[in-house]
């Protein structure tokens, strides 16, 4: 549960301080996307002033010292597995269903071992199937408490143990080792888990119910039949549903970059026969892998866009293929500087596009070390955010690069000139797109408007007029989600292909104070009109 996750983190920090070891809290996707009401204990006073205690045997990991520390670590792990005080501490957090700890005579000798959110799936499946197996919910999954799981198997005289966990069989593997080498069991013991459950994706209650049905006598057969019917319906319906492609936000500063880059690249490819290869990264630019751009050829991890391109540049023929990579400012500061320097040092033929939008936009809108201080108004004066700003552009200028260009996002004509000129050059080429995240800029301007003393505010609207010939340049090739289509009339006897479509701009999604009308710039028929209302 969310409460347990919070409590485990607290106890994990306590254990880390007590034993001088790193603690890993294993969470799943579903838990990370959950929320709930939390109960907090007494807030402990913390001494923020630290002092480094010199200990070369512990911290200087060279040669024999490193091996000695490795031995100490393994000894410590062994002590963990036998530490009753530690497991008592963690057992205060985890919860059991006490009524499930005793087997009825008619029940088979089958127990369940699980942990985390999978415990919730197990409980729901047991309730629906009306079965009552003993359940061991582990709080600490590494190192596994040998005594705990051996006692669990012996106490209930289990012949089979079902292990429920997501992804790889971590608990299952260690449990098998424990039962094989340490448990004093005078019977055969079957352990099942990943021989039935998937090791890819999330688990759910229906999957657990089908798993249990292979081992427990199920009285409510109709329930399993309903689950099977639901799965069959989903298999039939899901492929027919329209795909919701990932896309940039309305007004996003990334959209005009990929829109114009695609046009220039297609033109160069048509004229020269050169194929362009695109290295993606962990950022909003990843969304360019979808239609209408489809300009990402790989995404692996942070900075792998430039990193993989470094190696690829040594084997591809530059007369036949050229490399373009994308990276955001957050990732660039995190792990992107080194592969950039490597590309410059080796003089590889690559175009690196750095999106400097001042925020960690895709995963939470956190500030970066390049965020201007005056942008960070919502933290107040007591903000602990770094007061020293690292200037990304200034840092790149210090490298004395031959091909370094800094530009904004919304001037399509300028972008066309830049891309047409730089993509055909040889060697490392860096383009910095210097434009604040549109979503965060919208929020910032809204805050500034609220602080403004004047109630008179200029309103801006973009509208698609009746002169629109539906060439689809704005709605399909630009792909702004603020532009939609609606049928003018929907009589029941009208064939769908004969209905009249009308394109319109959704004013609730359009952000004209941030985006200066890229849709208007793309319209060859001048059918998009800008209206300014001055109070």
Short mmCIF file of C-alpha atoms in Angstrom, two decimals, residues 57-274:
data_model
loop_
_atom_site.label_atom_id
_atom_site.label_comp_id
_atom_site.label_asym_id
_atom_site.label_seq_id
_atom_site.Cartn_x
_atom_site.Cartn_y
_atom_site.Cartn_z
CA UNK A 57 39.98 1.27 5.06
CA UNK A 58 36.31 1.82 4.34
CA UNK A 59 36.32 4.59 1.74
CA UNK A 60 39.57 4.06 -0.21
CA UNK A 61 38.64 1.04 -2.32
CA UNK A 62 41.90 0.06 -3.94
CA UNK A 63 43.43 -3.39 -4.33
CA UNK A 64 43.38 -5.32 -1.05
CA UNK A 65 41.14 -2.74 0.67
CA UNK A 66 38.47 -3.25 -1.98
CA UNK A 67 38.53 -7.03 -1.50
CA UNK A 68 38.40 -6.63 2.28
CA UNK A 69 35.36 -4.35 1.97
CA UNK A 70 33.69 -6.87 -0.33
CA UNK A 71 34.14 -9.57 2.32
CA UNK A 72 32.72 -7.24 4.96
CA UNK A 73 29.71 -6.57 2.75
CA UNK A 74 28.96 -10.28 2.27
CA UNK A 75 29.38 -10.88 6.00
CA UNK A 76 26.97 -8.02 6.68
CA UNK A 77 24.39 -9.49 4.29
CA UNK A 78 24.66 -12.82 6.11
CA UNK A 79 24.12 -11.05 9.42
CA UNK A 80 21.07 -9.31 7.97
CA UNK A 81 19.50 -12.65 7.08
CA UNK A 82 19.82 -13.77 10.72
CA UNK A 83 19.06 -10.46 12.44
CA UNK A 84 15.84 -10.94 14.42
CA UNK A 85 15.76 -7.31 15.54
CA UNK A 86 15.89 -6.12 11.94
CA UNK A 87 13.06 -8.39 10.81
CA UNK A 88 10.99 -7.40 13.83
CA UNK A 89 11.47 -3.78 12.79
CA UNK A 90 10.25 -4.50 9.26
CA UNK A 91 7.44 -6.78 10.37
CA UNK A 92 5.92 -3.80 12.18
CA UNK A 93 5.34 -2.31 8.74
CA UNK A 94 4.10 -5.29 6.76
CA UNK A 95 0.63 -6.66 7.42
CA UNK A 96 -0.81 -10.16 7.46
CA UNK A 97 -4.34 -11.46 7.17
CA UNK A 98 -4.34 -13.47 10.38
CA UNK A 99 -7.45 -15.42 9.42
CA UNK A 100 -5.55 -16.82 6.45
CA UNK A 101 -2.72 -18.21 8.54
CA UNK A 102 -4.53 -21.44 9.39
CA UNK A 103 -5.45 -24.08 6.84
CA UNK A 104 -8.81 -25.79 6.90
CA UNK A 105 -8.85 -29.57 6.63
CA UNK A 106 -10.43 -29.52 3.20
CA UNK A 107 -7.84 -27.10 1.80
CA UNK A 108 -4.79 -28.41 -0.11
CA UNK A 109 -1.38 -27.88 1.47
CA UNK A 110 -0.54 -24.91 -0.71
CA UNK A 111 0.87 -21.61 0.53
CA UNK A 112 1.59 -18.26 -1.12
CA UNK A 113 4.67 -16.06 -0.79
CA UNK A 114 4.51 -12.52 -2.11
CA UNK A 115 5.46 -8.92 -1.36
CA UNK A 116 4.48 -5.36 -2.15
CA UNK A 117 1.44 -4.56 -4.24
CA UNK A 118 1.20 -8.18 -5.44
CA UNK A 119 -0.13 -8.97 -1.97
CA UNK A 120 -3.21 -6.87 -2.79
CA UNK A 121 -3.77 -8.87 -5.99
CA UNK A 122 -3.44 -12.11 -4.01
CA UNK A 123 -6.01 -11.02 -1.40
CA UNK A 124 -8.49 -9.92 -4.07
CA UNK A 125 -8.06 -13.18 -5.99
CA UNK A 126 -8.53 -15.26 -2.82
CA UNK A 127 -11.67 -13.36 -1.88
CA UNK A 128 -13.20 -13.78 -5.33
CA UNK A 129 -12.32 -17.48 -5.59
CA UNK A 130 -13.31 -18.11 -1.96
CA UNK A 131 -10.06 -19.90 -1.15
CA UNK A 132 -8.12 -19.61 2.08
CA UNK A 133 -4.38 -20.36 1.65
CA UNK A 134 -1.76 -19.25 4.18
CA UNK A 135 0.04 -16.17 2.86
CA UNK A 136 3.52 -14.96 3.73
CA UNK A 137 4.05 -11.33 2.85
CA UNK A 138 7.75 -10.46 2.81
CA UNK A 139 8.87 -7.04 3.94
CA UNK A 140 12.58 -7.50 3.20
CA UNK A 141 13.16 -9.40 -0.05
CA UNK A 142 16.95 -9.24 0.06
CA UNK A 143 18.44 -10.78 2.00
CA UNK A 144 15.55 -13.21 2.45
CA UNK A 145 14.96 -14.38 6.00
CA UNK A 146 15.66 -18.12 5.77
CA UNK A 147 14.06 -18.89 9.11
CA UNK A 148 10.88 -17.03 8.19
CA UNK A 149 10.14 -18.87 4.96
CA UNK A 150 11.28 -22.28 6.29
CA UNK A 151 9.05 -21.82 9.33
CA UNK A 152 6.19 -20.81 7.04
CA UNK A 153 6.53 -24.01 4.99
CA UNK A 154 6.96 -26.30 8.01
CA UNK A 155 4.27 -24.72 10.17
CA UNK A 156 1.60 -25.30 7.53
CA UNK A 157 3.10 -28.58 6.22
CA UNK A 158 3.09 -27.20 2.71
CA UNK A 159 3.61 -29.38 -0.35
CA UNK A 160 3.42 -26.53 -2.84
CA UNK A 161 4.36 -22.86 -2.65
CA UNK A 162 3.13 -20.30 -5.17
CA UNK A 163 5.32 -17.20 -5.47
CA UNK A 164 3.68 -14.05 -6.80
CA UNK A 165 5.98 -11.25 -7.98
CA UNK A 166 6.24 -8.96 -10.97
CA UNK A 167 8.98 -9.09 -13.61
CA UNK A 168 11.98 -11.34 -12.92
CA UNK A 169 11.75 -14.30 -10.47
CA UNK A 170 13.81 -12.65 -7.73
CA UNK A 171 11.99 -13.99 -4.66
CA UNK A 172 11.38 -17.28 -6.43
CA UNK A 173 15.07 -17.85 -7.17
CA UNK A 174 16.24 -17.07 -3.64
CA UNK A 175 13.39 -19.08 -2.11
CA UNK A 176 14.33 -22.16 -4.13
CA UNK A 177 17.91 -21.80 -2.95
CA UNK A 178 16.78 -21.52 0.67
CA UNK A 179 14.40 -24.50 0.49
CA UNK A 180 17.03 -26.59 -1.26
CA UNK A 181 20.01 -25.80 0.97
CA UNK A 182 18.74 -24.69 4.37
CA UNK A 183 15.23 -25.94 5.16
CA UNK A 184 14.94 -29.20 7.10
CA UNK A 185 11.96 -30.54 5.18
CA UNK A 186 11.15 -34.26 5.05
CA UNK A 187 8.90 -33.99 2.03
CA UNK A 188 8.95 -32.97 -1.60
CA UNK A 189 8.19 -29.30 -2.08
CA UNK A 190 7.01 -27.82 -5.37
CA UNK A 191 7.60 -24.13 -6.07
CA UNK A 192 5.72 -22.41 -8.88
CA UNK A 193 5.79 -18.87 -10.14
CA UNK A 194 7.27 -17.77 -13.43
CA UNK A 195 6.53 -21.15 -14.99
CA UNK A 196 2.95 -19.81 -15.18
CA UNK A 197 3.12 -16.05 -14.58
CA UNK A 198 4.56 -13.58 -17.14
CA UNK A 199 7.90 -11.91 -16.46
CA UNK A 200 6.98 -8.93 -18.65
CA UNK A 201 4.48 -6.23 -17.71
CA UNK A 202 2.26 -5.86 -14.67
CA UNK A 203 0.30 -8.52 -12.84
CA UNK A 204 -3.37 -8.10 -11.93
CA UNK A 205 -6.11 -9.89 -10.03
CA UNK A 206 -7.40 -11.77 -13.09
CA UNK A 207 -3.96 -13.19 -13.84
CA UNK A 208 -3.58 -14.36 -10.25
CA UNK A 209 -7.04 -15.95 -10.31
CA UNK A 210 -6.16 -17.99 -13.40
CA UNK A 211 -2.86 -18.96 -11.77
CA UNK A 212 -4.59 -20.12 -8.59
CA UNK A 213 -7.18 -22.08 -10.56
CA UNK A 214 -4.44 -24.46 -11.71
CA UNK A 215 -3.71 -25.52 -8.12
CA UNK A 216 -6.79 -24.93 -5.96
CA UNK A 217 -10.19 -26.64 -6.28
CA UNK A 218 -12.39 -23.79 -7.48
CA UNK A 219 -16.06 -23.87 -6.53
CA UNK A 220 -17.03 -20.75 -8.43
CA UNK A 221 -16.28 -21.91 -11.99
CA UNK A 222 -18.54 -19.23 -13.46
CA UNK A 223 -16.21 -16.51 -12.19
CA UNK A 224 -13.26 -17.96 -14.12
CA UNK A 225 -15.45 -18.32 -17.19
CA UNK A 226 -16.34 -14.62 -16.91
CA UNK A 227 -12.64 -13.75 -16.68
CA UNK A 228 -11.96 -15.84 -19.78
CA UNK A 229 -14.83 -14.18 -21.66
CA UNK A 230 -13.56 -10.74 -20.70
CA UNK A 231 -10.07 -11.59 -21.95
CA UNK A 232 -11.47 -12.93 -25.23
CA UNK A 233 -13.53 -9.76 -25.73
CA UNK A 234 -10.48 -7.59 -25.04
CA UNK A 235 -8.41 -9.56 -27.55
CA UNK A 236 -11.08 -8.94 -30.15
CA UNK A 237 -11.84 -5.30 -29.34
CA UNK A 238 -8.42 -3.83 -28.54
CA UNK A 239 -6.95 -4.21 -32.06
CA UNK A 240 -9.98 -2.36 -33.44
CA UNK A 241 -9.67 0.65 -31.15
CA UNK A 242 -8.09 3.78 -32.63
CA UNK A 243 -4.50 4.21 -31.52
CA UNK A 244 -3.88 7.24 -29.37
CA UNK A 245 -0.43 8.30 -30.50
CA UNK A 246 1.81 10.10 -28.02
CA UNK A 247 2.09 13.75 -28.97
CA UNK A 248 3.55 17.05 -27.88
CA UNK A 249 1.45 19.47 -25.83
CA UNK A 250 -0.51 22.17 -27.67
CA UNK A 251 1.89 25.01 -28.44
CA UNK A 252 4.93 22.88 -27.56
CA UNK A 253 8.22 24.41 -28.70
CA UNK A 254 9.41 20.98 -29.93
CA UNK A 255 6.70 20.63 -32.58
CA UNK A 256 7.90 23.29 -35.07
CA UNK A 257 11.45 21.91 -34.81
CA UNK A 258 10.46 18.42 -35.93
CA UNK A 259 7.93 19.77 -38.42
CA UNK A 260 10.52 21.89 -40.22
CA UNK A 261 13.38 19.41 -39.76
CA UNK A 262 11.32 16.67 -41.41
CA UNK A 263 10.60 18.89 -44.41
CA UNK A 264 14.27 19.80 -44.87
CA UNK A 265 15.49 16.23 -44.35
CA UNK A 266 12.97 14.85 -46.85
CA UNK A 267 14.12 17.43 -49.40
CA UNK A 268 17.83 16.64 -48.91
CA UNK A 269 17.14 12.90 -49.07
CA UNK A 270 15.21 13.31 -52.31
CA UNK A 271 17.98 15.39 -53.90
CA UNK A 272 21.02 13.43 -52.69
CA UNK A 273 19.75 9.98 -51.73
CA UNK A 274 21.23 10.35 -48.23
#
